[in-house]
PDB file of C-alpha atoms in Angstrom:
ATOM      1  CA  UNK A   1     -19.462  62.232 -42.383  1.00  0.00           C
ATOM      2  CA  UNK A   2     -17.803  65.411 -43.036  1.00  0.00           C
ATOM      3  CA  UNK A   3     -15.800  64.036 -46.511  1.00  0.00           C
ATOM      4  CA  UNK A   4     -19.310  63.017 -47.691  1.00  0.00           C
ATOM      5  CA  UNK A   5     -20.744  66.203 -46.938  1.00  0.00           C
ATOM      6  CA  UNK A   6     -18.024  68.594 -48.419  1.00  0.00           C
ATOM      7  CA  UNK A   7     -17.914  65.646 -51.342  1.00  0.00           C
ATOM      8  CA  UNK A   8     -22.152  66.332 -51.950  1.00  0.00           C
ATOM      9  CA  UNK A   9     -22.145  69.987 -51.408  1.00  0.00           C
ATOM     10  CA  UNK A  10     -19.019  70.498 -53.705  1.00  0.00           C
ATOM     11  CA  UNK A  11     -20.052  68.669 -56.430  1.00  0.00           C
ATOM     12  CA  UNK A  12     -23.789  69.866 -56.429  1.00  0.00           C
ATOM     13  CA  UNK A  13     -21.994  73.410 -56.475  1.00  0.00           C
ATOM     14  CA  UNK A  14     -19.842  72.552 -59.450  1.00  0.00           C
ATOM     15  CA  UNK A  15     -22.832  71.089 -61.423  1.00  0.00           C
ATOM     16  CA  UNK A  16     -25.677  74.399 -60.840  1.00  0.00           C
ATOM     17  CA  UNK A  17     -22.448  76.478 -62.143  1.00  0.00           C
ATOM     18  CA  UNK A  18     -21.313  73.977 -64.963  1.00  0.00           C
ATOM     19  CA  UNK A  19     -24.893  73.268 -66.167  1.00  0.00           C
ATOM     20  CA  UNK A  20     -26.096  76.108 -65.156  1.00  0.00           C
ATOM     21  CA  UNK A  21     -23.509  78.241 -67.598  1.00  0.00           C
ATOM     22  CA  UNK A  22     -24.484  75.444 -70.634  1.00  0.00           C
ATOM     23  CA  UNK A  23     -28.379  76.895 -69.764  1.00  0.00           C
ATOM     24  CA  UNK A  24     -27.629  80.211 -69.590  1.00  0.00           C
ATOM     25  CA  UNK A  25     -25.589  80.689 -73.127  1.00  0.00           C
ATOM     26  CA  UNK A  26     -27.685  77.785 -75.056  1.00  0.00           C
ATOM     27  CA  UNK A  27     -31.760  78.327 -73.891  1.00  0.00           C
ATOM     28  CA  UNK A  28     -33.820  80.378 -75.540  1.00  0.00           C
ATOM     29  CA  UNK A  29     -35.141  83.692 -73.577  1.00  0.00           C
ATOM     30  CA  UNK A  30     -32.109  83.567 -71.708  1.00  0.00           C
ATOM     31  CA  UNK A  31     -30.065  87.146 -71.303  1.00  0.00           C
ATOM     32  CA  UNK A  32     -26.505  85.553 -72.231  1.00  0.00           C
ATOM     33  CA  UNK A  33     -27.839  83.091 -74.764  1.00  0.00           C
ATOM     34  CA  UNK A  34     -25.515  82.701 -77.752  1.00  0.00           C
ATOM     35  CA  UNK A  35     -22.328  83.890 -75.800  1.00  0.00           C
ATOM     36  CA  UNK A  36     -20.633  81.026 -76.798  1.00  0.00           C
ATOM     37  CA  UNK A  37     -17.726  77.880 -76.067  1.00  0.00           C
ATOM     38  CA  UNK A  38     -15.642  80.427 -74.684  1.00  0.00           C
ATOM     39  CA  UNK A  39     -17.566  81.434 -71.565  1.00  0.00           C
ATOM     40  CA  UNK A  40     -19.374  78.175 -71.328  1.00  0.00           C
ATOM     41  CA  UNK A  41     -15.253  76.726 -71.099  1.00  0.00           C
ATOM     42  CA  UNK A  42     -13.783  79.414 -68.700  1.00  0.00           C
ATOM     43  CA  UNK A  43     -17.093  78.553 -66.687  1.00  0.00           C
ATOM     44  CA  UNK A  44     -16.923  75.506 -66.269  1.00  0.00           C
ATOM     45  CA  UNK A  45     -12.989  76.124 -64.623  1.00  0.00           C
ATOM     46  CA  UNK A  46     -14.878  78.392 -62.097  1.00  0.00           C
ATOM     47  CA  UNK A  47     -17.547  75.921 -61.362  1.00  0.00           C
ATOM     48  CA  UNK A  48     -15.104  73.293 -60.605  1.00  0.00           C
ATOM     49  CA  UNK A  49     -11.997  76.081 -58.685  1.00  0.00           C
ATOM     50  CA  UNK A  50     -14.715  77.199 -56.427  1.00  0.00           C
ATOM     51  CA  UNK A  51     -15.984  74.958 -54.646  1.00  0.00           C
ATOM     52  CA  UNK A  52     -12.319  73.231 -54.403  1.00  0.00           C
ATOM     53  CA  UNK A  53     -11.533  76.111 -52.542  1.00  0.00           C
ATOM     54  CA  UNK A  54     -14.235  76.129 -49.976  1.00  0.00           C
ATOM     55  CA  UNK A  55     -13.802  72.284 -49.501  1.00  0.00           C
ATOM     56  CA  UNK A  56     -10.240  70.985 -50.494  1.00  0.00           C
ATOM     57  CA  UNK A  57      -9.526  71.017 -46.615  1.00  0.00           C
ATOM     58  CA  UNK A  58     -12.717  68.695 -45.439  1.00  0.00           C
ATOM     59  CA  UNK A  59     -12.496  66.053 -48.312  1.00  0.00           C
ATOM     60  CA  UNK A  60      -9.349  66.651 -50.833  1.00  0.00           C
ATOM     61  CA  UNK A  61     -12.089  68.148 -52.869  1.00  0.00           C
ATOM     62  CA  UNK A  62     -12.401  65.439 -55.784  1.00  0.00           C
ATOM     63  CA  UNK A  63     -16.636  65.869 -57.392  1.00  0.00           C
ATOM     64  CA  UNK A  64     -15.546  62.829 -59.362  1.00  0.00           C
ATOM     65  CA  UNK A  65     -15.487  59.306 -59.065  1.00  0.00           C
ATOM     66  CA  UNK A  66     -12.534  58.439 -61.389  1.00  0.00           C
ATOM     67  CA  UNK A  67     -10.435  61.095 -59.309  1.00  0.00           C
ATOM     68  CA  UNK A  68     -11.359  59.332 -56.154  1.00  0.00           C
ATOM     69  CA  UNK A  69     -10.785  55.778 -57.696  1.00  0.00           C
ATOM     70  CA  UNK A  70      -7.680  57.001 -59.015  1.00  0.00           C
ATOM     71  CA  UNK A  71      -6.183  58.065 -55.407  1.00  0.00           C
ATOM     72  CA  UNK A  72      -7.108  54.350 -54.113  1.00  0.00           C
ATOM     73  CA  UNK A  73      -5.355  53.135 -56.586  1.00  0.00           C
ATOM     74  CA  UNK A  74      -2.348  54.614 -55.636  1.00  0.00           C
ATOM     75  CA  UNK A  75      -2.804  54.806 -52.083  1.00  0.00           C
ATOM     76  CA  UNK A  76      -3.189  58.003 -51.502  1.00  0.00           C
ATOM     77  CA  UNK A  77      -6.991  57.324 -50.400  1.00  0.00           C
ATOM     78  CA  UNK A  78      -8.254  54.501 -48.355  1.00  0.00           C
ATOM     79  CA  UNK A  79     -10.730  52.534 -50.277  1.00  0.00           C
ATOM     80  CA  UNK A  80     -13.062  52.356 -47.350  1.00  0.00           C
ATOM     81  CA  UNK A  81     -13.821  56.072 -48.528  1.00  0.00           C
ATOM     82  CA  UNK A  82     -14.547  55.248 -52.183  1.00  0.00           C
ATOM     83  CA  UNK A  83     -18.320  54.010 -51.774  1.00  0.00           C
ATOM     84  CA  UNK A  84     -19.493  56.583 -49.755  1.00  0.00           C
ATOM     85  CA  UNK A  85     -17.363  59.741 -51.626  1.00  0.00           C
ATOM     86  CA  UNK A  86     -18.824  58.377 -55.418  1.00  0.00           C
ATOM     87  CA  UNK A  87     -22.868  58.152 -53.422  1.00  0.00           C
ATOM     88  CA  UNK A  88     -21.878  62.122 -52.334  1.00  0.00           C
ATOM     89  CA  UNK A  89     -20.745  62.914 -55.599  1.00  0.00           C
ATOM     90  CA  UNK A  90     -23.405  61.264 -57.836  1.00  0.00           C
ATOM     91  CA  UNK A  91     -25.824  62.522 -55.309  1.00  0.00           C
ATOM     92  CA  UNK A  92     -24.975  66.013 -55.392  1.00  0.00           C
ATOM     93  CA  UNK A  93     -24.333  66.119 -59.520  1.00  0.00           C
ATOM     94  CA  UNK A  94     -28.655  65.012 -59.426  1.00  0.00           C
ATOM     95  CA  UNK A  95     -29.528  67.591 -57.109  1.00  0.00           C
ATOM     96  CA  UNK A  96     -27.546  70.091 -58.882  1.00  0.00           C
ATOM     97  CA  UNK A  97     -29.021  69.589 -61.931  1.00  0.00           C
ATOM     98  CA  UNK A  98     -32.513  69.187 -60.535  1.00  0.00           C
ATOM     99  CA  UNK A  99     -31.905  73.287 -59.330  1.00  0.00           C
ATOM    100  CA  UNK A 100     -30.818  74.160 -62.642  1.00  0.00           C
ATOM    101  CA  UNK A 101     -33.861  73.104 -64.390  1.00  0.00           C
ATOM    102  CA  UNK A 102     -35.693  74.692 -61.408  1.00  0.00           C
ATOM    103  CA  UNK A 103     -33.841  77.919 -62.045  1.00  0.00           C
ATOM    104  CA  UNK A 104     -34.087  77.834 -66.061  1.00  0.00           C
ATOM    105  CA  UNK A 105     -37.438  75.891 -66.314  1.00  0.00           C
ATOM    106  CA  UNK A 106     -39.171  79.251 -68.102  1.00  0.00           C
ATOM    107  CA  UNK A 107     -36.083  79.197 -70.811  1.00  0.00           C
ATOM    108  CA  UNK A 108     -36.586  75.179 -70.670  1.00  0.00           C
ATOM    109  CA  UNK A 109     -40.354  75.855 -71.828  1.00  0.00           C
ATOM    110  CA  UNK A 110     -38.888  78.291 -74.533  1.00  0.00           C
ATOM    111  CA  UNK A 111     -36.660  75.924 -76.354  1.00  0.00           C
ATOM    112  CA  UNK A 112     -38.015  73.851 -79.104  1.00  0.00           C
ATOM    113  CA  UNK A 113     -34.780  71.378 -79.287  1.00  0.00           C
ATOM    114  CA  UNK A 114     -34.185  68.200 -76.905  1.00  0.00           C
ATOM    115  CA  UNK A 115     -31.248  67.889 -78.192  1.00  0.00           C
ATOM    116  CA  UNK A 116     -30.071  71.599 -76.515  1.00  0.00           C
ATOM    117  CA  UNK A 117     -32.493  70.439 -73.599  1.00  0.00           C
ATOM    118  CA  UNK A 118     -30.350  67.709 -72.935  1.00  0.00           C
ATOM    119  CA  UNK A 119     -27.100  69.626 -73.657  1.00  0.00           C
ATOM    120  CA  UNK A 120     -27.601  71.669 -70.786  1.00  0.00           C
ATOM    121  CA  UNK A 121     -27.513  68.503 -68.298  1.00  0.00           C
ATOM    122  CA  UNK A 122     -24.762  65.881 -69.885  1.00  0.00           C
ATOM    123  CA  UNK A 123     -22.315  65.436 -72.582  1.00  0.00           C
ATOM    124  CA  UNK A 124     -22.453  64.307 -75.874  1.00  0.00           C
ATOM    125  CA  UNK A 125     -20.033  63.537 -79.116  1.00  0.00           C
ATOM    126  CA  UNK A 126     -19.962  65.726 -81.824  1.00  0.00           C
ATOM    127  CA  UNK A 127     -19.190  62.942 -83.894  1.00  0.00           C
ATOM    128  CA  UNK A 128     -20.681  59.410 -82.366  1.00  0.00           C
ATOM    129  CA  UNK A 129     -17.791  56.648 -82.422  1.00  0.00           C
ATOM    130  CA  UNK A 130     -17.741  54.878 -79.837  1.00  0.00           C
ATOM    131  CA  UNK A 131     -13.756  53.561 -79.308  1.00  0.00           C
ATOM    132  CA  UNK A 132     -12.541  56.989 -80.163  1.00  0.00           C
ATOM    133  CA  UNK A 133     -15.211  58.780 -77.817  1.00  0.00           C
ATOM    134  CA  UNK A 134     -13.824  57.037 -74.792  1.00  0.00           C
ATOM    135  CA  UNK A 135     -10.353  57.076 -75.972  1.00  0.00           C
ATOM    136  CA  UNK A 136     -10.838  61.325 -75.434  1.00  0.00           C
ATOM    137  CA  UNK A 137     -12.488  61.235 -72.262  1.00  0.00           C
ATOM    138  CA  UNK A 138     -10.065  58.556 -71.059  1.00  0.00           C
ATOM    139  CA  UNK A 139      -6.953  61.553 -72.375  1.00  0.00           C
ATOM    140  CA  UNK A 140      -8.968  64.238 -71.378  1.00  0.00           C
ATOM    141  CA  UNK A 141      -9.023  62.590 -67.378  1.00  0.00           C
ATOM    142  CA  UNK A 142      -5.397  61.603 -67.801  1.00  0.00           C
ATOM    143  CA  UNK A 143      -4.520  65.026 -68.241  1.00  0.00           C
ATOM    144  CA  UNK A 144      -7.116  66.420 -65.212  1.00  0.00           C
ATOM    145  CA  UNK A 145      -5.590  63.340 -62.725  1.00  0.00           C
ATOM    146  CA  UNK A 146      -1.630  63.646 -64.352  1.00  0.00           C
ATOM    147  CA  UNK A 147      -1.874  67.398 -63.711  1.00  0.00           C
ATOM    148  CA  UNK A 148      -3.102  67.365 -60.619  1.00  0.00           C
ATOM    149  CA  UNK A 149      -0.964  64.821 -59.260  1.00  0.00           C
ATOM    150  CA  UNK A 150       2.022  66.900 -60.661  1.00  0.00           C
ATOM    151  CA  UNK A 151       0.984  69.712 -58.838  1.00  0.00           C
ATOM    152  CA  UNK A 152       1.541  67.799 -55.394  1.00  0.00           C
ATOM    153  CA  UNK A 153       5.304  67.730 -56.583  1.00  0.00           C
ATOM    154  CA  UNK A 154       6.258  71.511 -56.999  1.00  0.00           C
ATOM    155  CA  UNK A 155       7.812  73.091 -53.670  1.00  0.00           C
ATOM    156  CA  UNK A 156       6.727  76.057 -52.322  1.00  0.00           C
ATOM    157  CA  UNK A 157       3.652  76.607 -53.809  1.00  0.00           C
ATOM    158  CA  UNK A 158       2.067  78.892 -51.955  1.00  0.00           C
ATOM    159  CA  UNK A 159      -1.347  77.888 -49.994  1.00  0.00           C
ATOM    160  CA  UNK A 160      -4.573  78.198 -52.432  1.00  0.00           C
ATOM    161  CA  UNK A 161      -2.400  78.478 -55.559  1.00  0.00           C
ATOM    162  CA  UNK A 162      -3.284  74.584 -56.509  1.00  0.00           C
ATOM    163  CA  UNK A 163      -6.682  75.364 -56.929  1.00  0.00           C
ATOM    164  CA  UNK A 164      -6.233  78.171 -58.932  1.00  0.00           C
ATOM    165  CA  UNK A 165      -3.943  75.572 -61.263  1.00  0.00           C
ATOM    166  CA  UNK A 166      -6.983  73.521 -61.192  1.00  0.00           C
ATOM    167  CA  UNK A 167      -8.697  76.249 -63.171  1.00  0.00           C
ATOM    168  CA  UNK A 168      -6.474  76.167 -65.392  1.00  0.00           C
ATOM    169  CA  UNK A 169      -6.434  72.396 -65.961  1.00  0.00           C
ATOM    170  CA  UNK A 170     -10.094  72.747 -66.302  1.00  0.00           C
ATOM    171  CA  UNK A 171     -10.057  75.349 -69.222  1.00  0.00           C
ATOM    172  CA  UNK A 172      -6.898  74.371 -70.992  1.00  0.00           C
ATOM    173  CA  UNK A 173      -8.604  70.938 -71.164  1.00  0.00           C
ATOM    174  CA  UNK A 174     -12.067  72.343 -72.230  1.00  0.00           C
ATOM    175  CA  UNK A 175     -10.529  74.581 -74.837  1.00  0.00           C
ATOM    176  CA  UNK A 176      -8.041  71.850 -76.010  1.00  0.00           C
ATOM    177  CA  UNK A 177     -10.345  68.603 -76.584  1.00  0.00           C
ATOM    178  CA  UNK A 178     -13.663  69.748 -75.367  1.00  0.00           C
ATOM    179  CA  UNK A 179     -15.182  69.984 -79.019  1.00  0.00           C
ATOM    180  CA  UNK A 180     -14.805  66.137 -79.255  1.00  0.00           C
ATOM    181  CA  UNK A 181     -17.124  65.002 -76.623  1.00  0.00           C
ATOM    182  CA  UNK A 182     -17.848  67.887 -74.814  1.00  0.00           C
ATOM    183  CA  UNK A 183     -15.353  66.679 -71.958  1.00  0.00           C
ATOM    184  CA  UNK A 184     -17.341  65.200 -69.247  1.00  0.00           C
ATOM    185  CA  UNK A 185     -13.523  63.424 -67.297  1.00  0.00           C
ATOM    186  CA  UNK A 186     -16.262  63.011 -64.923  1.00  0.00           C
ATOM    187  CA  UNK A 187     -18.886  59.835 -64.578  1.00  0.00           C
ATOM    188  CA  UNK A 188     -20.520  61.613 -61.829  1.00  0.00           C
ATOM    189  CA  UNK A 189     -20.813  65.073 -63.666  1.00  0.00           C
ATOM    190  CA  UNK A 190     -22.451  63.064 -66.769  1.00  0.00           C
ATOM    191  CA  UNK A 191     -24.609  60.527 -65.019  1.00  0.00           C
ATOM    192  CA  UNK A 192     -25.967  62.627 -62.049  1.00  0.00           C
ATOM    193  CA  UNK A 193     -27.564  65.182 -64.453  1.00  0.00           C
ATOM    194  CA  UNK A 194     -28.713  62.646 -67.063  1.00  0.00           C
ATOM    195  CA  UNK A 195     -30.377  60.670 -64.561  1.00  0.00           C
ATOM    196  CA  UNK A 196     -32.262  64.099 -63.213  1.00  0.00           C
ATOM    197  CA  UNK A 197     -32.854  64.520 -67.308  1.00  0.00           C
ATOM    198  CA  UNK A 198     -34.442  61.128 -67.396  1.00  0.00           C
ATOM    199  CA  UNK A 199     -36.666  61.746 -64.314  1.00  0.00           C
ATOM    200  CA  UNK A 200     -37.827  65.357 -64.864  1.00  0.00           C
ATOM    201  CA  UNK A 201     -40.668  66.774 -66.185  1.00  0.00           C
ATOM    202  CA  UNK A 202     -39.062  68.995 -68.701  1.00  0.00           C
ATOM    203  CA  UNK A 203     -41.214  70.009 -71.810  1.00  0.00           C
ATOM    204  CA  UNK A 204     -40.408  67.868 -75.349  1.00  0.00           C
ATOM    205  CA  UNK A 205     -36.898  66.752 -73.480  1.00  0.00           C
ATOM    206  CA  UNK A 206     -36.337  63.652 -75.885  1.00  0.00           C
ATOM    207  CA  UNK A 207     -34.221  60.750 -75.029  1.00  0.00           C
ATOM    208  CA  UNK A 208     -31.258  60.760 -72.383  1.00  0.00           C
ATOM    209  CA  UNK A 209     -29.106  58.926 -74.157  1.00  0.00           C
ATOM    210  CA  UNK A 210     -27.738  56.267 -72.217  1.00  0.00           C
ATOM    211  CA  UNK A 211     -26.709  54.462 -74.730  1.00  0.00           C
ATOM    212  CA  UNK A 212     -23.605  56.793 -74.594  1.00  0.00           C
ATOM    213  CA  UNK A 213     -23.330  56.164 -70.887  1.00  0.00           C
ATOM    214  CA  UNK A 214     -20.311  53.988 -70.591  1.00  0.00           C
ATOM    215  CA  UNK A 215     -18.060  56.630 -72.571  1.00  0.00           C
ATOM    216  CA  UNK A 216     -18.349  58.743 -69.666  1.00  0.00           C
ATOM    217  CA  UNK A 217     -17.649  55.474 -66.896  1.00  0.00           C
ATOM    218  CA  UNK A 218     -14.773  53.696 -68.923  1.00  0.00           C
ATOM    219  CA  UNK A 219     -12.819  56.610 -70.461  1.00  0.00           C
ATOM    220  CA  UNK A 220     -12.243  58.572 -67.500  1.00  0.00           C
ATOM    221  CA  UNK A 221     -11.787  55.783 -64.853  1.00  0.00           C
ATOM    222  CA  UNK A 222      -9.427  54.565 -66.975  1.00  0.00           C
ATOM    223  CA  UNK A 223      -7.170  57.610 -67.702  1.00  0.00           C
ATOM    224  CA  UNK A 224      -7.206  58.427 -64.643  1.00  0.00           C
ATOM    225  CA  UNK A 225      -6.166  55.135 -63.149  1.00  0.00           C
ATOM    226  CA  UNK A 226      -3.121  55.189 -65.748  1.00  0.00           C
ATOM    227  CA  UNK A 227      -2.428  58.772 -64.779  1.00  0.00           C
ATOM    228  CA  UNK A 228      -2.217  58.002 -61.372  1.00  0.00           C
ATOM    229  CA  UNK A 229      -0.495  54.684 -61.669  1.00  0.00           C
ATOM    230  CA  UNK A 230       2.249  56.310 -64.479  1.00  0.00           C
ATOM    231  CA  UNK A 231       2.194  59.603 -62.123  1.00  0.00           C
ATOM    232  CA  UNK A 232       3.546  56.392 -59.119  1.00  0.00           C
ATOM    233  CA  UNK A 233       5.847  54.829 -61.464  1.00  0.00           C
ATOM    234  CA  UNK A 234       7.788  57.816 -62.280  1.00  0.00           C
ATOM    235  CA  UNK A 235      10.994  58.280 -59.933  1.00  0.00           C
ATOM    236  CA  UNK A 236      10.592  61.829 -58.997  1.00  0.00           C
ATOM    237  CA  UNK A 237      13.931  64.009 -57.345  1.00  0.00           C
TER     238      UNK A 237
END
């Protein structure tokens, strides 16, 4: 059970610090409202180095199901894991949003648009199109899975280092292509929080959007699966 553990608490971590940053600089009465893409991107590296940190030793630390798929794929995982790691991981992406509208609720009351409501919990296209929305996410994963694969590969790297390469995964990706769907490489970090959207009492929230839903499954599933599978092919010295 401990994998599924570190896999819930981890990725409930990364989601009250991801969404929970989106709150902070978007919702109205809130003190760092209108800082901006730049803390809301270097954020959401923290949210996701952290808790790799405290749990990369009990589970490999993946918060997201197209990681995990992707390291079945390849063998690096066995695939009797996969159910019960993406159950953890959804699991904990709801229950982290659920305390971040618990936190925020007061600035949820404040703000008059769903549209920011729903910002703060999932991701969205600036502009909708449905091929070219899940041709970024599926990029934006290949990169995150490519990456992190790669990282495996360099000698010497001294313990704690890879997570701190993570980070910087996380932001260079954010700041990169992040303006194009708002970069979700993550079913679990989209669908956890939009289901606790849909199911929440939040005042004037507006649709959830589901229609946009399998962007966030098919895009990053399959760039990671490539990445992973390219990362295999590739004779390395």
């Amino acid at each position: 059970m401990l994998p599924y553990i570190a896999e819930f608490l981890g990725t409930m971590i990364l989601i009250i610090l991801g969404d929970g940053v989106v709150a902070n600089v978007t919702l109205n009465k809130s003190g760092m409202k209108g800082a901006g893409s730049i803390q809301i991107t270097f954020a959401w590296g923290l949210a996701v180095m952290l808790p790799a940190f405290i749990f990369g030793a009990a589970s490999g630390a993946h918060f997201n199901p197209a990681l995990t798929i992707a390291l079945a794929v390849d063998g690096s995982l066995a695939w009797g894991l996969v159910p019960g790691y993406i159950v953890a991981q959804f699991a904990g992406a709801f229950v982290g949003a659920v305390i971040v509208y618990l936190l925020f609720k007061d600035q949820y009351d404040a703000t008059e648009s769903a549209a920011t409501k729903l910002g703060t919990f999932c991701t969205g296209p600036s502009v909708p199109n449905m091929g070219r929305n899940i041709l970024s996410e599926a990029v934006g994963t290949f990169v995150l899975v490519f990456a992190i694969k790669g990282i495996g590969q360099v000698s010497g790297i001294a313990p704690g280092v890879d997570k701190l390469l993570v980070f910087g995964i996380i932001v260079s990706i954010g700041m990169s292509l992040g303006g194009l769907t708002g970069y979700a490489i993550n079913p679990a970090r989209d669908l956890g929080p939009r289901l606790a959207h849909a199911v929440l009492p939040i005042k004037g929230k507006g649709d959830s959007n589901w229609g946009y839903a399998p962007v966030v499954i098919i895009g990053p599933v399959v760039g990671a699966v490539v990445a992973a599978l390219l990362y295999q092919a590739i004779p390395w010295m």
